[in-house]
PDB file of C-alpha atoms in Angstrom:
ATOM      1  CA  UNK G   1      77.939 -96.436  38.231  1.00 39.00           C
ATOM      2  CA  UNK G   2      77.534 -96.237  42.021  1.00 41.00           C
ATOM      3  CA  UNK G   3      74.011 -97.304  43.007  1.00 47.00           C
ATOM      4  CA  UNK G   4      73.777 -96.773  46.755  1.00 50.00           C
ATOM      5  CA  UNK G   5      76.354 -94.143  47.634  1.00 53.00           C
ATOM      6  CA  UNK G   6      78.718 -94.779  50.517  1.00 68.00           C
ATOM      7  CA  UNK G   7      78.253 -98.494  51.244  1.00 76.00           C
ATOM      8  CA  UNK G   8      80.502 -98.839  54.283  1.00 82.00           C
ATOM      9  CA  UNK G   9      83.476 -97.420  56.141  1.00 88.00           C
ATOM     10  CA  UNK G  10      86.018-100.161  56.903  1.00 90.00           C
ATOM     11  CA  UNK G  11      88.059 -99.858  60.105  1.00 92.00           C
ATOM     12  CA  UNK G  12      90.805-102.300  61.059  1.00 92.00           C
ATOM     13  CA  UNK G  13      90.733-102.801  64.839  1.00 94.00           C
ATOM     14  CA  UNK G  14      93.113-104.224  67.431  1.00 94.00           C
ATOM     15  CA  UNK G  15      90.362-105.684  69.604  1.00 95.00           C
ATOM     16  CA  UNK G  16      86.900-106.451  68.242  1.00 96.00           C
ATOM     17  CA  UNK G  17      85.396-106.561  71.707  1.00 96.00           C
ATOM     18  CA  UNK G  18      86.754-103.130  72.643  1.00 95.00           C
ATOM     19  CA  UNK G  19      85.527-101.607  69.370  1.00 96.00           C
ATOM     20  CA  UNK G  20      82.088-103.223  69.707  1.00 97.00           C
ATOM     21  CA  UNK G  21      81.872-101.828  73.219  1.00 96.00           C
ATOM     22  CA  UNK G  22      82.336 -98.364  71.685  1.00 96.00           C
ATOM     23  CA  UNK G  23      80.230 -98.451  68.507  1.00 96.00           C
ATOM     24  CA  UNK G  24      77.560-100.917  69.668  1.00 96.00           C
ATOM     25  CA  UNK G  25      77.263-100.168  73.380  1.00 96.00           C
ATOM     26  CA  UNK G  26      78.079 -96.433  73.558  1.00 94.00           C
ATOM     27  CA  UNK G  27      76.830 -95.259  70.157  1.00 94.00           C
ATOM     28  CA  UNK G  28      73.981 -97.815  70.081  1.00 94.00           C
ATOM     29  CA  UNK G  29      74.716 -99.039  66.568  1.00 94.00           C
ATOM     30  CA  UNK G  30      72.972-102.269  65.585  1.00 94.00           C
ATOM     31  CA  UNK G  31      75.131-105.272  64.709  1.00 96.00           C
ATOM     32  CA  UNK G  32      73.991-106.504  61.297  1.00 94.00           C
ATOM     33  CA  UNK G  33      76.501-109.361  61.021  1.00 95.00           C
ATOM     34  CA  UNK G  34      79.446-110.690  63.013  1.00 96.00           C
ATOM     35  CA  UNK G  35      81.636-113.657  62.214  1.00 95.00           C
ATOM     36  CA  UNK G  36      84.882-115.051  60.791  1.00 94.00           C
ATOM     37  CA  UNK G  37      85.965-114.371  57.204  1.00 92.00           C
ATOM     38  CA  UNK G  38      87.297-116.995  54.833  1.00 91.00           C
ATOM     39  CA  UNK G  39      91.083-117.116  55.435  1.00 88.00           C
ATOM     40  CA  UNK G  40      91.943-117.804  51.801  1.00 88.00           C
ATOM     41  CA  UNK G  41      89.791-114.965  50.494  1.00 89.00           C
ATOM     42  CA  UNK G  42      91.062-112.328  52.927  1.00 88.00           C
ATOM     43  CA  UNK G  43      94.713-113.236  52.366  1.00 86.00           C
ATOM     44  CA  UNK G  44      94.211-112.832  48.623  1.00 88.00           C
ATOM     45  CA  UNK G  45      92.152-109.649  48.919  1.00 88.00           C
ATOM     46  CA  UNK G  46      94.567-107.825  51.243  1.00 86.00           C
ATOM     47  CA  UNK G  47      97.847-109.585  50.373  1.00 88.00           C
ATOM     48  CA  UNK G  48      98.140-110.931  53.911  1.00 87.00           C
ATOM     49  CA  UNK G  49     100.721-113.462  55.097  1.00 89.00           C
ATOM     50  CA  UNK G  50      99.805-117.129  55.355  1.00 88.00           C
ATOM     51  CA  UNK G  51      98.079-118.022  58.604  1.00 89.00           C
ATOM     52  CA  UNK G  52      96.232-114.706  58.964  1.00 91.00           C
ATOM     53  CA  UNK G  53      92.636-114.991  60.145  1.00 92.00           C
ATOM     54  CA  UNK G  54      89.981-112.295  60.411  1.00 93.00           C
ATOM     55  CA  UNK G  55      86.679-111.515  62.074  1.00 95.00           C
ATOM     56  CA  UNK G  56      84.283-108.942  60.656  1.00 95.00           C
ATOM     57  CA  UNK G  57      81.373-107.102  62.257  1.00 96.00           C
ATOM     58  CA  UNK G  58      78.944-104.881  60.339  1.00 95.00           C
ATOM     59  CA  UNK G  59      77.100-102.134  62.227  1.00 94.00           C
ATOM     60  CA  UNK G  60      74.670 -99.391  61.280  1.00 92.00           C
ATOM     61  CA  UNK G  61      72.470 -96.737  62.764  1.00 89.00           C
ATOM     62  CA  UNK G  62      68.703 -97.100  62.536  1.00 83.00           C
ATOM     63  CA  UNK G  63      67.279 -96.000  59.154  1.00 76.00           C
ATOM     64  CA  UNK G  64      70.763 -95.709  57.609  1.00 81.00           C
ATOM     65  CA  UNK G  65      72.049 -97.929  54.813  1.00 79.00           C
ATOM     66  CA  UNK G  66      75.713 -96.939  55.217  1.00 84.00           C
ATOM     67  CA  UNK G  67      77.579 -99.424  57.403  1.00 89.00           C
ATOM     68  CA  UNK G  68      80.661 -99.374  59.560  1.00 92.00           C
ATOM     69  CA  UNK G  69      82.632-102.581  59.134  1.00 94.00           C
ATOM     70  CA  UNK G  70      85.066-103.498  61.870  1.00 95.00           C
ATOM     71  CA  UNK G  71      87.676-106.083  60.933  1.00 94.00           C
ATOM     72  CA  UNK G  72      90.096-107.726  63.341  1.00 95.00           C
ATOM     73  CA  UNK G  73      93.107-109.530  61.864  1.00 93.00           C
ATOM     74  CA  UNK G  74      94.992-112.218  63.797  1.00 92.00           C
ATOM     75  CA  UNK G  75      97.890-111.801  64.031  1.00 90.00           C
ATOM     76  CA  UNK G  76      97.846-108.030  63.493  1.00 83.00           C
ATOM     77  CA  UNK G  77     100.656-105.549  62.957  1.00 83.00           C
ATOM     78  CA  UNK G  78     100.239-103.694  66.245  1.00 84.00           C
ATOM     79  CA  UNK G  79     100.491-100.414  64.318  1.00 85.00           C
ATOM     80  CA  UNK G  80      97.968 -97.603  63.785  1.00 85.00           C
ATOM     81  CA  UNK G  81      97.573 -96.168  60.267  1.00 82.00           C
ATOM     82  CA  UNK G  82      97.635 -92.499  61.272  1.00 78.00           C
ATOM     83  CA  UNK G  83     100.265 -92.873  64.017  1.00 78.00           C
ATOM     84  CA  UNK G  84     102.483 -89.789  63.952  1.00 81.00           C
ATOM     85  CA  UNK G  85     100.250 -88.018  61.411  1.00 83.00           C
ATOM     86  CA  UNK G  86      99.190 -84.402  61.773  1.00 83.00           C
ATOM     87  CA  UNK G  87      95.470 -83.694  61.717  1.00 81.00           C
ATOM     88  CA  UNK G  88      95.707 -82.167  58.246  1.00 83.00           C
ATOM     89  CA  UNK G  89      97.848 -84.815  56.495  1.00 85.00           C
ATOM     90  CA  UNK G  90      96.342 -86.337  53.342  1.00 85.00           C
ATOM     91  CA  UNK G  91      93.995 -89.314  53.447  1.00 84.00           C
ATOM     92  CA  UNK G  92      90.970 -90.515  55.359  1.00 76.00           C
ATOM     93  CA  UNK G  93      90.571 -88.280  58.377  1.00 82.00           C
ATOM     94  CA  UNK G  94      87.420 -89.124  60.325  1.00 88.00           C
ATOM     95  CA  UNK G  95      83.856 -90.314  60.433  1.00 90.00           C
ATOM     96  CA  UNK G  96      81.233 -87.986  61.896  1.00 92.00           C
ATOM     97  CA  UNK G  97      78.134 -88.752  63.951  1.00 93.00           C
ATOM     98  CA  UNK G  98      75.293 -86.522  65.053  1.00 93.00           C
ATOM     99  CA  UNK G  99      74.999 -85.927  68.805  1.00 94.00           C
ATOM    100  CA  UNK G 100      71.813 -84.941  70.628  1.00 94.00           C
ATOM    101  CA  UNK G 101      73.610 -83.096  73.464  1.00 96.00           C
ATOM    102  CA  UNK G 102      77.274 -82.620  72.603  1.00 95.00           C
ATOM    103  CA  UNK G 103      78.285 -81.082  75.937  1.00 97.00           C
ATOM    104  CA  UNK G 104      76.874 -84.063  77.822  1.00 96.00           C
ATOM    105  CA  UNK G 105      78.484 -86.498  75.367  1.00 96.00           C
ATOM    106  CA  UNK G 106      81.836 -84.733  75.754  1.00 97.00           C
ATOM    107  CA  UNK G 107      81.770 -84.986  79.540  1.00 97.00           C
ATOM    108  CA  UNK G 108      80.684 -88.622  79.405  1.00 96.00           C
ATOM    109  CA  UNK G 109      83.361 -89.668  76.928  1.00 96.00           C
ATOM    110  CA  UNK G 110      86.080 -87.679  78.720  1.00 96.00           C
ATOM    111  CA  UNK G 111      85.046 -89.431  81.907  1.00 96.00           C
ATOM    112  CA  UNK G 112      85.516 -92.761  80.166  1.00 95.00           C
ATOM    113  CA  UNK G 113      89.100 -91.816  79.320  1.00 96.00           C
ATOM    114  CA  UNK G 114      88.750 -90.798  75.656  1.00 96.00           C
ATOM    115  CA  UNK G 115      90.986 -88.025  74.336  1.00 95.00           C
ATOM    116  CA  UNK G 116      89.711 -85.010  72.390  1.00 96.00           C
ATOM    117  CA  UNK G 117      91.617 -83.086  69.736  1.00 92.00           C
ATOM    118  CA  UNK G 118      89.075 -80.294  70.070  1.00 92.00           C
ATOM    119  CA  UNK G 119      86.376 -79.766  72.745  1.00 95.00           C
ATOM    120  CA  UNK G 120      82.833 -78.693  71.755  1.00 95.00           C
ATOM    121  CA  UNK G 121      83.176 -75.623  69.534  1.00 93.00           C
ATOM    122  CA  UNK G 122      80.394 -73.521  68.025  1.00 91.00           C
ATOM    123  CA  UNK G 123      80.698 -72.100  64.530  1.00 87.00           C
ATOM    124  CA  UNK G 124      78.324 -70.832  61.863  1.00 83.00           C
ATOM    125  CA  UNK G 125      78.520 -71.863  58.238  1.00 73.00           C
ATOM    126  CA  UNK G 126      77.165 -68.671  56.693  1.00 69.00           C
ATOM    127  CA  UNK G 127      76.943 -70.157  53.200  1.00 66.00           C
ATOM    128  CA  UNK G 128      74.283 -72.614  54.411  1.00 69.00           C
ATOM    129  CA  UNK G 129      72.870 -70.556  57.307  1.00 79.00           C
ATOM    130  CA  UNK G 130      73.663 -73.386  59.714  1.00 85.00           C
ATOM    131  CA  UNK G 131      75.133 -73.135  63.206  1.00 90.00           C
ATOM    132  CA  UNK G 132      76.647 -76.267  64.701  1.00 90.00           C
ATOM    133  CA  UNK G 133      78.593 -77.376  67.735  1.00 94.00           C
ATOM    134  CA  UNK G 134      81.348 -79.866  66.912  1.00 94.00           C
ATOM    135  CA  UNK G 135      83.984 -81.795  68.829  1.00 95.00           C
ATOM    136  CA  UNK G 136      86.751 -84.035  67.551  1.00 94.00           C
ATOM    137  CA  UNK G 137      87.694 -87.092  69.594  1.00 94.00           C
ATOM    138  CA  UNK G 138      90.125 -89.986  69.348  1.00 93.00           C
ATOM    139  CA  UNK G 139      88.166 -93.231  69.263  1.00 93.00           C
ATOM    140  CA  UNK G 140      89.373 -96.827  69.535  1.00 93.00           C
ATOM    141  CA  UNK G 141      92.646 -97.535  67.694  1.00 91.00           C
ATOM    142  CA  UNK G 142      93.295 -93.767  67.379  1.00 90.00           C
ATOM    143  CA  UNK G 143      90.397 -93.378  64.908  1.00 90.00           C
ATOM    144  CA  UNK G 144      89.347 -89.688  64.756  1.00 91.00           C
ATOM    145  CA  UNK G 145      85.601 -89.280  65.261  1.00 94.00           C
ATOM    146  CA  UNK G 146      83.716 -86.011  64.872  1.00 94.00           C
ATOM    147  CA  UNK G 147      80.584 -85.395  66.928  1.00 95.00           C
ATOM    148  CA  UNK G 148      78.206 -82.765  65.579  1.00 94.00           C
ATOM    149  CA  UNK G 149      75.183 -81.109  67.195  1.00 94.00           C
ATOM    150  CA  UNK G 150      73.094 -78.869  64.971  1.00 92.00           C
ATOM    151  CA  UNK G 151      72.015 -75.751  66.851  1.00 92.00           C
ATOM    152  CA  UNK G 152      69.924 -73.994  64.209  1.00 88.00           C
ATOM    153  CA  UNK G 153      66.587 -75.124  62.852  1.00 85.00           C
ATOM    154  CA  UNK G 154      65.548 -77.493  61.465  1.00 86.00           C
ATOM    155  CA  UNK G 155      67.219 -79.768  63.998  1.00 87.00           C
ATOM    156  CA  UNK G 156      67.341 -83.480  63.132  1.00 86.00           C
ATOM    157  CA  UNK G 157      65.396 -85.913  65.295  1.00 86.00           C
ATOM    158  CA  UNK G 158      67.772 -88.069  67.362  1.00 87.00           C
ATOM    159  CA  UNK G 159      66.212 -90.854  69.432  1.00 85.00           C
ATOM    160  CA  UNK G 160      69.223 -91.614  71.629  1.00 88.00           C
ATOM    161  CA  UNK G 161      72.417 -89.814  72.508  1.00 93.00           C
ATOM    162  CA  UNK G 162      73.861 -90.277  68.991  1.00 93.00           C
ATOM    163  CA  UNK G 163      72.302 -90.135  65.538  1.00 90.00           C
ATOM    164  CA  UNK G 164      73.298 -91.206  62.034  1.00 89.00           C
ATOM    165  CA  UNK G 165      76.822 -91.250  60.653  1.00 89.00           C
ATOM    166  CA  UNK G 166      76.903 -87.962  58.755  1.00 87.00           C
ATOM    167  CA  UNK G 167      80.061 -88.149  56.668  1.00 86.00           C
ATOM    168  CA  UNK G 168      83.483 -89.592  56.060  1.00 87.00           C
ATOM    169  CA  UNK G 169      86.053 -86.808  55.702  1.00 90.00           C
ATOM    170  CA  UNK G 170      89.258 -86.881  53.668  1.00 90.00           C
ATOM    171  CA  UNK G 171      92.082 -84.396  53.296  1.00 91.00           C
ATOM    172  CA  UNK G 172      93.235 -84.113  49.689  1.00 92.00           C
ATOM    173  CA  UNK G 173      96.118 -82.619  47.724  1.00 92.00           C
ATOM    174  CA  UNK G 174      94.171 -81.542  44.618  1.00 94.00           C
ATOM    175  CA  UNK G 175      90.449 -80.924  45.161  1.00 94.00           C
ATOM    176  CA  UNK G 176      89.623 -80.670  41.466  1.00 94.00           C
ATOM    177  CA  UNK G 177      91.345 -83.944  40.628  1.00 94.00           C
ATOM    178  CA  UNK G 178      89.716 -85.789  43.505  1.00 91.00           C
ATOM    179  CA  UNK G 179      86.217 -84.502  42.834  1.00 91.00           C
ATOM    180  CA  UNK G 180      86.545 -85.443  39.152  1.00 92.00           C
ATOM    181  CA  UNK G 181      87.186 -89.020  40.260  1.00 91.00           C
ATOM    182  CA  UNK G 182      84.117 -89.195  42.500  1.00 88.00           C
ATOM    183  CA  UNK G 183      81.822 -87.241  40.161  1.00 90.00           C
ATOM    184  CA  UNK G 184      82.954 -88.106  36.628  1.00 91.00           C
ATOM    185  CA  UNK G 185      84.109 -91.683  37.177  1.00 88.00           C
ATOM    186  CA  UNK G 186      82.021 -92.940  40.103  1.00 84.00           C
ATOM    187  CA  UNK G 187      78.936 -90.875  39.237  1.00 85.00           C
ATOM    188  CA  UNK G 188      78.372 -89.175  42.595  1.00 86.00           C
ATOM    189  CA  UNK G 189      76.987 -85.645  42.936  1.00 88.00           C
ATOM    190  CA  UNK G 190      78.882 -82.605  44.225  1.00 89.00           C
ATOM    191  CA  UNK G 191      76.462 -80.231  45.928  1.00 83.00           C
ATOM    192  CA  UNK G 192      78.878 -77.870  47.674  1.00 86.00           C
ATOM    193  CA  UNK G 193      82.398 -76.640  46.882  1.00 90.00           C
ATOM    194  CA  UNK G 194      83.694 -73.381  48.375  1.00 89.00           C
ATOM    195  CA  UNK G 195      86.671 -71.872  50.177  1.00 90.00           C
ATOM    196  CA  UNK G 196      86.041 -71.653  53.909  1.00 87.00           C
ATOM    197  CA  UNK G 197      86.148 -68.343  55.776  1.00 85.00           C
ATOM    198  CA  UNK G 198      89.599 -67.620  57.187  1.00 85.00           C
ATOM    199  CA  UNK G 199      90.125 -69.237  60.578  1.00 84.00           C
ATOM    200  CA  UNK G 200      86.768 -71.056  60.678  1.00 82.00           C
ATOM    201  CA  UNK G 201      88.193 -74.531  61.320  1.00 84.00           C
ATOM    202  CA  UNK G 202      91.787 -73.691  62.298  1.00 86.00           C
ATOM    203  CA  UNK G 203      91.415 -74.287  66.039  1.00 84.00           C
ATOM    204  CA  UNK G 204      89.332 -77.411  65.585  1.00 83.00           C
ATOM    205  CA  UNK G 205      91.877 -79.106  63.310  1.00 84.00           C
ATOM    206  CA  UNK G 206      95.004 -77.569  64.849  1.00 85.00           C
ATOM    207  CA  UNK G 207      95.933 -75.928  61.547  1.00 87.00           C
ATOM    208  CA  UNK G 208      99.005 -73.688  61.325  1.00 89.00           C
ATOM    209  CA  UNK G 209      98.469 -69.906  61.031  1.00 87.00           C
ATOM    210  CA  UNK G 210      97.774 -68.721  57.499  1.00 87.00           C
ATOM    211  CA  UNK G 211      96.186 -72.000  56.332  1.00 90.00           C
ATOM    212  CA  UNK G 212      93.505 -71.635  53.665  1.00 90.00           C
ATOM    213  CA  UNK G 213      90.807 -74.299  53.427  1.00 91.00           C
ATOM    214  CA  UNK G 214      88.389 -75.424  50.744  1.00 92.00           C
ATOM    215  CA  UNK G 215      85.556 -77.874  51.383  1.00 90.00           C
ATOM    216  CA  UNK G 216      83.462 -79.978  49.024  1.00 90.00           C
ATOM    217  CA  UNK G 217      80.548 -82.278  49.810  1.00 88.00           C
ATOM    218  CA  UNK G 218      79.959 -85.247  47.520  1.00 87.00           C
ATOM    219  CA  UNK G 219      77.004 -87.580  47.880  1.00 82.00           C
ATOM    220  CA  UNK G 220      74.967 -90.217  46.123  1.00 73.00           C
ATOM    221  CA  UNK G 221      71.338 -89.050  46.110  1.00 70.00           C
ATOM    222  CA  UNK G 222      69.395 -91.232  48.516  1.00 65.00           C
ATOM    223  CA  UNK G 223      72.381 -91.936  50.767  1.00 65.00           C
ATOM    224  CA  UNK G 224      72.551 -90.483  54.296  1.00 62.00           C
ATOM    225  CA  UNK G 225      76.348 -90.249  54.363  1.00 68.00           C
ATOM    226  CA  UNK G 226      78.565 -87.885  52.373  1.00 75.00           C
ATOM    227  CA  UNK G 227      82.269 -87.439  51.547  1.00 74.00           C
TER     228      UNK G 227
END
């Protein structure tokens, strides 16, 4: 049913210029399209009040089909979707990008005033024999963004400071029910589903003591981004 995997991640933004300065200028994503949306169509699609206008910008990393779409509504609510949420509440949690040198990226972004939920942290995923360094930051409009540097071979080639968007993470209530939707109904492929070792991600996600975690990766073959 799904032909191309994850087509795009849509992010509602307060200021298009501020968000473009982050994704385009800092992360070096290419702008594929940028312009106003039809007012009648967007009001119908999102049940918006009369008079609402919107601007959309589509961005992507080189050699990646999955897009980030930024959309700015005018007027907007002034509210952030995850305001007041804990890191482990249900729903869309973050998007993740590869980083060439995570320590350098962390210092640069901290110097620019960005907050981090978790500084660069090294952990090994024994089930895949992979060691990574990962940090979790708060991007524009309080959007959580994970930055991941792979430390074990084979290391991906990254031309600039940041590479492709790796995944879009969600926290779910019932893993089996959710994966049935993506696999059985949408036709994606699950290639990993296991409980995580105790304490592996607790510090990174600020999880309470005693939390157990289970992770699944779901992808459309041929797509660079996973759920």
